Tab-separated table of C-alpha atoms in Angstrom:
chain	number	residue	atom	x	y	z
A	140	MET	CA	-21.051	7.811	-33.919
A	141	ASP	CA	-19.744	11.013	-32.367
A	142	GLU	CA	-16.219	12.034	-32.829
A	143	ILE	CA	-13.774	9.945	-30.731
A	144	PRO	CA	-10.925	11.981	-29.362
A	145	ASN	CA	-7.505	11.098	-30.699
A	146	ASN	CA	-3.815	11.652	-29.717
A	147	ASP	CA	-1.587	11.273	-32.757
A	148	THR	CA	1.658	11.334	-30.648
A	149	ARG	CA	2.322	7.702	-29.686
A	150	PRO	CA	4.162	7.383	-26.345
A	151	PRO	CA	6.686	4.525	-26.017
A	152	ASP	CA	5.266	1.160	-25.340
A	153	THR	CA	8.091	-0.027	-23.244
A	154	ALA	CA	10.089	1.390	-20.280
A	155	THR	CA	12.313	4.183	-21.039
A	156	THR	CA	16.105	3.868	-20.479
A	157	GLY	CA	16.113	6.609	-17.912
A	158	PRO	CA	14.667	6.609	-14.373
A	159	PRO	CA	10.954	6.872	-14.032
A	160	ALA	CA	9.455	10.152	-12.948
A	161	ARG	CA	9.370	10.379	-9.141
A	162	ASP	CA	8.035	12.830	-6.776
A	163	ALA	CA	9.799	13.956	-3.575
A	164	ALA	CA	8.330	11.163	-1.554
A	165	HIS	CA	9.931	8.521	-3.801
A	166	ALA	CA	13.448	9.802	-3.003
A	167	ARG	CA	12.975	9.193	0.712
A	168	PRO	CA	14.259	6.074	2.252
A	169	GLY	CA	11.049	4.545	3.840
A	170	SER	CA	8.508	4.684	1.040
A	171	THR	CA	8.020	2.356	-1.891
A	172	PRO	CA	7.363	4.096	-5.147
A	173	VAL	CA	4.180	3.194	-7.030
A	174	MET	CA	3.348	3.859	-10.700
A	175	VAL	CA	0.162	2.770	-12.590
A	176	ALA	CA	-1.272	3.894	-15.908
A	177	HIS	CA	-4.975	3.785	-17.107
A	178	GLN	CA	-5.917	3.865	-20.711
A	179	PRO	CA	-9.450	4.757	-21.822
A	180	ILE	CA	-11.636	2.386	-23.742
A	181	PHE	CA	-14.329	4.191	-25.826
A	182	ASP	CA	-17.758	3.043	-26.995
A	183	THR	CA	-19.459	3.691	-30.345
A	184	ALA	CA	-20.751	7.027	-29.096
A	185	GLY	CA	-17.270	8.339	-28.276
A	186	HIS	CA	-17.904	8.064	-24.570
A	187	ILE	CA	-15.407	6.445	-22.127
A	188	PHE	CA	-16.756	3.026	-21.346
A	189	GLY	CA	-13.944	2.069	-18.999
A	190	PHE	CA	-10.156	1.862	-18.558
A	191	GLU	CA	-7.400	-0.746	-18.789
A	192	LEU	CA	-5.173	-0.566	-15.802
A	193	LEU	CA	-1.508	-0.936	-16.872
A	194	TYR	CA	1.479	-1.699	-14.703
A	195	ARG	CA	4.490	0.676	-14.956
A	196	ASN	CA	7.825	-0.118	-13.215
A	197	ALA	CA	8.650	2.535	-10.651
A	198	CYS	CA	11.822	0.754	-9.522
A	199	TRP	CA	15.065	2.520	-10.225
A	200	PRO	CA	17.911	1.526	-10.861
A	201	PRO	CA	17.005	-1.561	-12.733
A	202	GLY	CA	19.392	-3.668	-10.800
A	203	ASN	CA	17.514	-3.144	-7.617
A	204	CYS	CA	14.150	-4.172	-9.118
A	205	PRO	CA	12.441	-7.460	-8.446
A	206	PRO	CA	12.032	-9.924	-11.403
A	207	PHE	CA	9.155	-8.977	-13.542
A	208	SER	CA	6.253	-11.110	-14.336
A	209	ASP	CA	2.637	-10.768	-15.244
A	210	ALA	CA	1.768	-11.826	-11.739
A	211	VAL	CA	3.982	-9.050	-10.242
A	212	ALA	CA	2.413	-6.494	-12.569
A	213	THR	CA	-1.204	-7.333	-11.879
A	214	SER	CA	-0.489	-7.682	-8.054
A	215	SER	CA	1.080	-4.196	-7.986
A	216	VAL	CA	-1.809	-2.684	-9.978
A	217	ILE	CA	-4.474	-4.209	-7.670
A	218	ILE	CA	-2.723	-3.722	-4.224
A	219	ASP	CA	-0.894	-0.366	-4.826
A	220	GLY	CA	-2.208	1.261	-7.962
A	221	LEU	CA	-5.946	1.058	-7.466
A	222	PRO	CA	-5.960	3.052	-4.286
A	223	LEU	CA	-3.809	5.658	-5.948
A	224	ILE	CA	-6.164	6.316	-8.904
A	225	MET	CA	-9.636	4.858	-7.943
A	226	ASP	CA	-11.142	8.273	-6.911
A	227	SER	CA	-10.153	9.856	-10.265
A	228	LEU	CA	-11.741	7.190	-12.543
A	229	GLY	CA	-15.396	7.548	-11.672
A	230	ASP	CA	-17.758	4.895	-10.104
A	231	ALA	CA	-19.493	4.109	-13.450
A	232	ARG	CA	-16.228	3.109	-15.308
A	233	MET	CA	-15.562	-0.576	-15.962
A	234	LEU	CA	-11.977	-1.506	-14.942
A	235	PHE	CA	-10.182	-4.001	-17.110
A	236	VAL	CA	-7.354	-5.820	-15.141
A	237	ASN	CA	-4.988	-8.286	-16.583
A	238	PHE	CA	-4.705	-11.835	-15.159
A	239	ASP	CA	-2.462	-14.782	-16.003
A	240	GLU	CA	-2.979	-18.316	-15.015
A	241	SER	CA	-1.221	-18.100	-11.589
A	242	LEU	CA	-3.277	-15.052	-10.505
A	243	LEU	CA	-6.576	-16.592	-11.707
A	244	LEU	CA	-5.830	-19.551	-9.579
A	245	SER	CA	-4.639	-17.551	-6.609
A	246	GLY	CA	-8.110	-16.010	-5.897
A	247	LEU	CA	-6.702	-12.430	-6.100
A	248	ALA	CA	-9.579	-11.346	-8.177
A	249	ASN	CA	-11.803	-11.789	-5.146
A	250	MET	CA	-10.313	-8.580	-3.687
A	251	LEU	CA	-12.011	-6.666	-6.470
A	252	ASP	CA	-15.599	-5.293	-7.017
A	253	PRO	CA	-17.437	-7.572	-9.508
A	254	ALA	CA	-19.766	-4.825	-10.556
A	255	ARG	CA	-17.074	-2.861	-12.082
A	256	THR	CA	-14.206	-5.125	-12.823
A	257	CYS	CA	-13.572	-7.012	-16.022
A	258	ILE	CA	-11.063	-9.871	-15.612
A	259	GLU	CA	-8.770	-9.531	-18.657
A	260	VAL	CA	-7.317	-12.978	-19.444
A	261	LEU	CA	-3.869	-12.732	-20.868
A	262	GLU	CA	-3.412	-14.323	-24.237
A	263	ASN	CA	-0.864	-16.824	-23.159
A	264	THR	CA	-3.160	-18.320	-20.454
A	265	PRO	CA	-3.886	-22.025	-21.056
A	266	ALA	CA	-7.523	-23.260	-21.089
A	267	LEU	CA	-6.805	-25.776	-18.344
A	268	PRO	CA	-9.596	-27.264	-16.195
A	269	GLY	CA	-8.651	-25.284	-13.199
A	270	VAL	CA	-8.562	-21.974	-15.230
A	271	MET	CA	-11.834	-22.699	-16.805
A	272	ALA	CA	-13.412	-23.599	-13.345
A	273	GLN	CA	-12.093	-20.288	-11.865
A	274	LEU	CA	-13.362	-18.238	-14.695
A	275	ALA	CA	-16.826	-19.758	-14.445
A	276	ALA	CA	-16.804	-19.065	-10.609
A	277	LEU	CA	-15.925	-15.509	-11.198
A	278	LYS	CA	-18.770	-15.064	-13.759
A	279	ARG	CA	-21.169	-16.574	-11.194
A	280	ARG	CA	-20.051	-13.829	-8.702
A	281	GLY	CA	-20.770	-11.140	-11.232
A	282	PHE	CA	-17.487	-10.403	-12.881
A	283	THR	CA	-17.188	-9.975	-16.649
A	284	ILE	CA	-14.483	-11.718	-18.603
A	285	ALA	CA	-12.359	-10.372	-21.483
A	286	LEU	CA	-9.778	-12.213	-23.627
A	287	ASP	CA	-6.719	-10.182	-24.370
A	288	ASP	CA	-4.916	-9.920	-27.853
A	289	TYR	CA	-7.055	-12.273	-29.751
A	290	ALA	CA	-5.340	-12.941	-33.150
A	291	GLY	CA	-6.926	-15.782	-34.903
A	292	PRO	CA	-7.846	-19.415	-34.281
A	293	GLY	CA	-5.805	-21.114	-31.600
A	294	PRO	CA	-5.635	-22.399	-28.115
A	295	ALA	CA	-7.550	-19.338	-26.789
A	296	ASP	CA	-10.650	-20.428	-28.709
A	297	ALA	CA	-11.490	-22.781	-25.812
A	298	LEU	CA	-11.992	-19.730	-23.677
A	299	LEU	CA	-14.210	-17.975	-26.073
A	300	PRO	CA	-17.573	-19.335	-24.616
A	301	LEU	CA	-16.737	-17.656	-21.267
A	302	ALA	CA	-15.858	-14.266	-22.716
A	303	ASP	CA	-18.020	-11.266	-22.477
A	304	TYR	CA	-15.526	-9.114	-24.338
A	305	VAL	CA	-12.731	-10.208	-26.723
A	306	LYS	CA	-9.889	-7.768	-27.536
A	307	VAL	CA	-9.018	-8.146	-31.261
A	308	GLU	CA	-5.608	-6.850	-31.992
A	309	VAL	CA	-5.523	-4.759	-35.247
A	310	LEU	CA	-1.883	-3.260	-35.099
A	311	ARG	CA	-0.014	-4.239	-38.281
A	312	ARG	CA	-2.409	-7.212	-39.146
A	313	PRO	CA	-3.949	-7.803	-42.546
A	314	ARG	CA	-7.452	-6.377	-42.595
A	315	ALA	CA	-8.806	-9.725	-43.792
A	316	ASP	CA	-7.547	-11.532	-40.698
A	317	VAL	CA	-9.001	-8.713	-38.482
A	318	ALA	CA	-12.345	-9.176	-40.263
A	319	ARG	CA	-12.273	-12.856	-39.805
A	320	ASP	CA	-11.574	-12.532	-36.138
A	321	VAL	CA	-14.271	-10.024	-35.492
A	322	GLU	CA	-16.821	-12.128	-37.381
A	323	ARG	CA	-15.895	-15.218	-35.352
A	324	VAL	CA	-16.184	-13.373	-32.019
A	325	LEU	CA	-19.551	-11.710	-32.907
A	326	ALA	CA	-20.932	-15.104	-34.003
A	327	GLY	CA	-20.155	-16.342	-30.494
A	328	GLY	CA	-22.074	-13.535	-28.755
A	329	ALA	CA	-19.273	-11.610	-27.254
A	330	ARG	CA	-18.557	-7.864	-27.607
A	331	VAL	CA	-15.453	-6.890	-29.604
A	332	VAL	CA	-12.878	-4.435	-28.354
A	333	ALA	CA	-10.651	-3.236	-31.187
A	334	GLU	CA	-7.277	-2.666	-29.535
A	335	LYS	CA	-4.049	-0.937	-30.658
A	336	ILE	CA	-5.783	1.468	-33.014
A	337	GLU	CA	-3.182	3.892	-34.212
A	338	ASP	CA	-4.631	5.826	-37.181
A	339	ARG	CA	-8.060	6.994	-38.342
A	340	ALA	CA	-8.292	4.571	-41.229
A	341	THR	CA	-8.087	1.612	-38.892
A	342	LEU	CA	-10.605	3.265	-36.591
A	343	GLU	CA	-13.024	3.611	-39.427
A	344	TYR	CA	-12.585	0.167	-40.657
A	345	CYS	CA	-13.203	-1.378	-37.169
A	346	ARG	CA	-16.407	0.693	-36.986
A	347	LYS	CA	-17.678	-0.891	-40.215
A	348	LEU	CA	-16.902	-4.323	-38.925
A	349	GLY	CA	-19.258	-3.809	-36.044
A	350	CYS	CA	-16.827	-3.565	-33.107
A	351	HIS	CA	-18.407	-2.354	-29.968
A	352	LEU	CA	-15.411	-0.703	-28.173
A	353	PHE	CA	-12.272	0.976	-29.199
A	354	GLN	CA	-8.760	1.377	-27.568
A	355	GLY	CA	-5.456	2.653	-28.889
A	356	TYR	CA	-2.913	5.520	-28.981
A	357	PHE	CA	-4.840	7.210	-31.741
A	358	LEU	CA	-7.755	7.684	-29.283
A	359	ALA	CA	-6.000	8.209	-25.976
A	360	ARG	CA	-2.683	7.511	-24.579
A	361	PRO	CA	-2.210	5.900	-21.106
A	362	GLN	CA	-2.301	8.381	-18.248
A	363	LEU	CA	0.365	7.831	-15.640
A	364	ALA	CA	-0.291	8.248	-12.013
A	365	SER	CA	2.637	8.093	-9.417
A	366	GLY	CA	2.819	8.056	-5.659
A	367	SER	CA	4.228	5.902	-2.895
A	368	THR	CA	3.112	3.373	-0.636
A	369	VAL	CA	4.153	1.483	2.589
A	370	SER	CA	5.694	-1.868	1.609
A	371	THR	CA	4.087	-5.092	2.660
A	372	THR	CA	6.780	-5.755	5.258
A	373	GLN	CA	6.450	-2.261	6.742
A	374	ALA	CA	2.657	-2.528	6.854
A	375	LEU	CA	2.830	-5.866	8.685
A	376	ARG	CA	5.282	-4.361	11.141
A	377	LEU	CA	3.057	-1.367	11.826
A	378	LYS	CA	0.012	-3.638	12.358
A	379	THR	CA	2.018	-5.819	14.664
A	380	ILE	CA	3.112	-2.819	16.647
A	381	LYS	CA	-0.481	-1.685	16.911
A	382	ILE	CA	-1.516	-4.993	18.397
A	383	PHE	CA	1.416	-5.221	21.013
A	384	ALA	CA	1.053	-1.539	21.921
A	385	SER	CA	-2.495	-2.308	23.165
A	386	GLY	CA	-2.689	-2.433	26.838
A	387	SER	CA	-4.911	-5.666	26.579
A	388	THR	CA	-1.926	-7.632	25.168
A	389	THR	CA	-0.953	-10.237	27.779
A	390	THR	CA	2.574	-11.039	28.944
A	391	PRO	CA	2.474	-14.644	27.596
A	392	ARG	CA	1.590	-13.320	24.150
A	393	LEU	CA	4.480	-10.868	24.200
A	394	ILE	CA	6.830	-13.657	25.391
A	395	GLU	CA	5.649	-15.851	22.421
A	396	ALA	CA	6.152	-13.190	19.918
A	397	ILE	CA	9.719	-12.739	20.996
A	398	ARG	CA	10.551	-16.364	21.465
A	399	THR	CA	9.417	-17.292	17.928
A	400	ASP	CA	11.739	-14.653	16.448
A	401	VAL	CA	15.444	-15.519	16.877
A	402	SER	CA	16.496	-11.929	16.059
A	403	LEU	CA	14.193	-10.379	18.673
A	404	SER	CA	15.203	-12.971	21.322
A	405	TYR	CA	18.861	-12.150	20.705
A	406	ARG	CA	18.319	-8.425	20.762
A	407	LEU	CA	16.240	-8.609	23.932
A	408	LEU	CA	18.894	-10.636	25.888
A	409	ARG	CA	21.701	-8.361	24.527
A	410	TYR	CA	19.812	-5.389	25.751
A	411	LEU	CA	19.317	-6.735	29.327
A	412	ASN	CA	22.798	-8.078	29.691
A	413	SER	CA	24.345	-4.769	28.616
A	414	ALA	CA	26.393	-2.692	30.959
A	415	HIS	CA	23.443	-0.321	31.443
A	416	PHE	CA	21.762	-2.714	33.779
A	417	SER	CA	24.609	-4.607	35.481
A	418	PHE	CA	22.475	-7.435	36.736
A	419	THR	CA	24.289	-9.741	39.060
A	420	ALA	CA	22.970	-12.852	37.218
A	421	ARG	CA	23.042	-13.183	33.469
A	422	VAL	CA	19.607	-13.031	31.715
A	423	SER	CA	19.374	-16.146	29.682
A	424	SER	CA	15.747	-16.467	28.740
A	425	VAL	CA	12.901	-14.504	27.403
A	426	GLU	CA	10.783	-15.514	30.331
A	427	PHE	CA	13.337	-14.332	32.820
A	428	ALA	CA	13.514	-11.036	30.935
A	429	ALA	CA	9.755	-10.583	31.101
A	430	ARG	CA	9.878	-11.025	34.979
A	431	LEU	CA	12.543	-8.360	35.173
A	432	MET	CA	11.039	-5.872	32.867
A	433	GLY	CA	7.356	-6.445	33.679
A	434	GLU	CA	4.558	-6.350	31.090
A	435	ALA	CA	4.777	-2.563	30.310
A	436	GLY	CA	8.519	-2.632	29.897
A	437	LEU	CA	8.521	-5.674	27.645
A	438	ARG	CA	5.670	-4.159	25.558
A	439	ARG	CA	7.618	-0.941	25.110
A	440	TRP	CA	10.851	-2.748	24.148
A	441	LEU	CA	9.044	-4.931	21.679
A	442	CYS	CA	7.368	-2.074	19.845
A	443	ALA	CA	10.574	-0.131	19.669
A	444	ALA	CA	12.394	-3.139	18.317
A	445	LEU	CA	9.787	-3.621	15.606
A	446	LEU	CA	9.789	0.135	14.809
A	447	SER	CA	13.587	0.122	14.516
A	448	GLY	CA	13.448	-2.001	11.367
A	449	ILE	CA	10.957	-0.231	9.502
A	450	ALA	CA	13.001	2.169	7.429
A	451	LYS	CA	16.730	3.016	6.696
A	452	GLY	CA	18.369	6.445	6.340
A	453	PRO	CA	20.750	8.648	8.130
A	454	PHE	CA	18.049	10.372	10.301
A	455	VAL	CA	15.876	7.384	10.842
A	456	PRO	CA	17.452	6.155	14.204
A	457	GLU	CA	17.028	9.578	15.842
A	458	LEU	CA	13.421	9.839	14.611
A	459	ILE	CA	12.719	6.436	16.087
A	460	ARG	CA	14.181	7.514	19.380
A	461	MET	CA	12.106	10.608	19.528
A	462	SER	CA	9.021	8.484	18.638
A	463	VAL	CA	9.691	5.971	21.447
A	464	PHE	CA	10.254	8.909	23.781
A	465	ARG	CA	7.003	10.545	22.890
A	466	GLY	CA	5.036	7.345	23.425
A	467	ILE	CA	6.611	6.643	26.790
A	468	PHE	CA	6.458	10.262	27.989
A	469	ALA	CA	2.763	10.652	26.873
A	470	GLU	CA	1.926	7.329	28.641
A	471	ALA	CA	3.684	8.268	31.762
A	472	LEU	CA	1.917	11.673	31.952
A	473	ARG	CA	-1.501	9.948	31.546
A	474	ASN	CA	-0.707	7.529	34.292
A	475	SER	CA	0.008	10.387	36.638
A	476	THR	CA	-3.541	11.550	36.595
A	477	THR	CA	-7.116	9.990	36.820
A	478	GLY	CA	-8.510	11.564	33.693
A	479	GLY	CA	-7.755	11.591	29.942
A	480	PRO	CA	-7.568	9.129	27.121
A	481	PRO	CA	-6.554	5.473	27.654
A	482	PRO	CA	-2.833	5.322	28.318
A	483	ASP	CA	-2.261	2.711	25.455
A	484	ARG	CA	-3.810	5.003	23.046
A	485	LEU	CA	-1.527	7.799	24.021
A	486	TYR	CA	1.494	5.524	23.919
A	487	LEU	CA	0.685	4.486	20.439
A	488	ALA	CA	-0.201	7.943	19.163
A	489	GLY	CA	3.210	9.204	20.525
A	490	LEU	CA	5.053	6.105	19.057
A	491	PHE	CA	3.532	6.812	15.590
A	492	SER	CA	3.667	10.549	15.646
A	493	LEU	CA	6.794	10.705	13.422
A	494	LEU	CA	5.892	7.940	10.946
A	495	ASP	CA	5.417	10.484	8.120
A	496	ALA	CA	9.006	11.696	8.559
A	497	ILE	CA	10.401	8.091	9.087
A	498	LEU	CA	8.798	6.735	5.898
A	499	GLY	CA	8.870	10.005	3.813
A	500	MET	CA	5.084	9.863	3.152
A	501	PRO	CA	2.055	11.841	4.104
A	502	MET	CA	0.673	10.620	7.475
A	503	GLU	CA	-2.700	9.920	5.856
A	504	ALA	CA	-1.127	7.495	3.253
A	505	VAL	CA	0.930	5.780	5.992
A	506	LEU	CA	-2.134	5.136	8.203
A	507	ALA	CA	-4.453	4.141	5.365
A	508	ASP	CA	-3.918	0.420	5.638
A	509	ILE	CA	-3.133	0.044	9.436
A	510	ARG	CA	-6.720	0.679	10.633
A	511	LEU	CA	-5.945	2.526	13.853
A	512	SER	CA	-8.786	3.858	15.980
A	513	SER	CA	-10.595	6.939	14.736
A	514	ASP	CA	-9.252	9.092	17.573
A	515	ILE	CA	-5.677	8.145	16.753
A	516	ASP	CA	-6.176	8.925	13.064
A	517	GLU	CA	-7.740	12.230	13.979
A	518	ALA	CA	-4.881	13.182	16.298
A	519	LEU	CA	-2.050	12.131	13.797
A	520	ILE	CA	-3.668	13.371	10.555
A	521	GLU	CA	-5.809	16.319	11.468
A	522	ARG	CA	-4.117	17.201	14.799
A	523	ARG	CA	-7.286	17.615	16.751
A	524	GLY	CA	-9.065	15.750	19.527
A	525	ALA	CA	-8.022	14.790	23.030
A	526	LEU	CA	-5.066	12.759	21.936
A	527	ALA	CA	-3.794	15.618	19.806
A	528	HIS	CA	-3.981	17.850	22.850
A	529	TRP	CA	-1.824	15.570	24.908
A	530	LEU	CA	0.658	15.109	22.133
A	531	HIS	CA	0.891	18.879	21.803
A	532	VAL	CA	2.016	19.148	25.399
A	533	VAL	CA	4.592	16.456	24.833
A	534	GLU	CA	5.956	18.122	21.688
A	535	SER	CA	6.016	21.549	23.302
A	536	TYR	CA	8.254	20.465	26.137
A	537	GLU	CA	10.350	18.372	23.732
A	538	ARG	CA	11.185	21.518	21.756
A	539	GLY	CA	11.763	23.656	24.715
A	540	ASP	CA	8.560	25.715	24.503
A	541	PHE	CA	8.068	25.563	28.301
A	542	GLY	CA	5.405	28.261	28.422
A	543	GLU	CA	3.166	26.378	26.004
A	544	ALA	CA	3.905	23.162	27.939
A	545	ALA	CA	2.995	24.819	31.171
A	546	ARG	CA	-0.325	26.077	29.658
A	547	GLY	CA	-1.172	22.630	28.261
A	548	PHE	CA	-0.286	21.081	31.662
A	549	ALA	CA	-2.782	23.421	33.474
A	550	GLU	CA	-5.508	22.645	30.907
A	551	LEU	CA	-5.062	18.914	31.414
A	552	GLY	CA	-5.031	19.313	35.251
A	553	LEU	CA	-1.517	17.796	35.616
A	554	ASP	CA	0.917	18.601	38.408
A	555	MET	CA	3.811	20.586	36.930
A	556	SER	CA	6.144	19.153	39.453
A	557	LEU	CA	5.844	15.841	37.714
A	558	LEU	CA	7.038	17.159	34.341
A	559	THR	CA	10.741	17.131	34.702
A	560	HIS	CA	10.845	13.880	36.418
A	561	ARG	CA	8.567	12.160	33.964
A	562	TYR	CA	10.550	13.685	31.017
A	563	LEU	CA	13.950	12.590	32.294
A	564	GLN	CA	12.548	9.199	32.924
A	565	ALA	CA	11.105	8.839	29.529
A	566	LEU	CA	14.305	10.208	27.920
A	567	ASN	CA	16.407	7.742	29.743
A	568	VAL	CA	14.293	4.730	28.935
A	569	SER	CA	13.937	5.623	25.310
A	570	GLN	CA	17.631	6.289	24.886
A	571	CYS	CA	18.462	2.995	26.542
A	572	ILE	CA	15.932	0.924	24.388
A	573	CYS	CA	16.960	2.503	21.094
A	574	THR	CA	20.722	2.429	21.722
A	575	ALA	CA	20.375	-1.361	22.003
A	576	GLN	CA	18.512	-1.805	18.818
């Protein structure tokens, strides 16, 4: 066996008493911090066979953190952690991911790639009929199964026939017990992973016992990766906005979306009954509101209302107002000519053009899970393409660069006489909508 790398400095095995390391994105109000660690597992030749993915709590201060559980940890690793580190691990590496009873029964494993995922069953998972059936189904799909922290005969023995790997714990255990457990696992045909190896003597002993794989702080400490992600609630709001911003969305569907949300219904009626409109009759139903506003007006209001709840912070309201303005202004300019991108695409591009500032994350990370059209992604991330050209004109006029705006207008074949009117109209509508949020 080749020399296995080692690291004699053992990092703490539990959360530190201070705040976790955070990059600049974590300090911003809209993003959710993500931290995940991956610890190498070595084969007998000293090569990295795979990695165990480990949850690390990125929440600070502790009083603001959700209750911890094995299910919370694994869900965070799968949903947020994997995208953060997958590119750096290599396609050939096996990934060991912890699962307890509830997650096995939830079907979350089906989100993973069977060819490179080992389902690591936590030691306190009972061998209930449902668990056994789920593990058997996962094996049929191509997953491999590992048992975690095996430490002698007990309830976990019922799971041994389904295991491809068994992790035998060696830390501070009598060598005779370790030898007994390794022999028992080998007799059943599974491969043995000697885990929690903290010195060379233990490593050499596990080699002689016939263990196949090795893991522990003596060999390599877990490597921490941190970043940020859009929360589930924020992602759902963004996807909903994408749907409703589409010009194909019908008025009945917009009405139904508002009617089924008490908060949205209240905010819409408060908006229309404000002093800004001064209607002679009081607006008392969403249907009446839709007739007054028209489909386009209702769509704009709904998208702005959803966007307004996506993040908190001292600058967020103004950023949202600017986003709504850009969407309305870009759409209005496009509707003033016969050529150019679809108006609804321009509206959505303008509406989402400041998401990176609102959420405190790179635009590419924000848009990763929303699945917008490729031309919108291109415009917002790379700032190129037809949509980006239109946005550039909008932004030039917005910041008072009238010469650049005029050149852009000429290139798009737009009538300059429309510019001031459309700008003031969009400014008025966006101010009115966002003031009422």
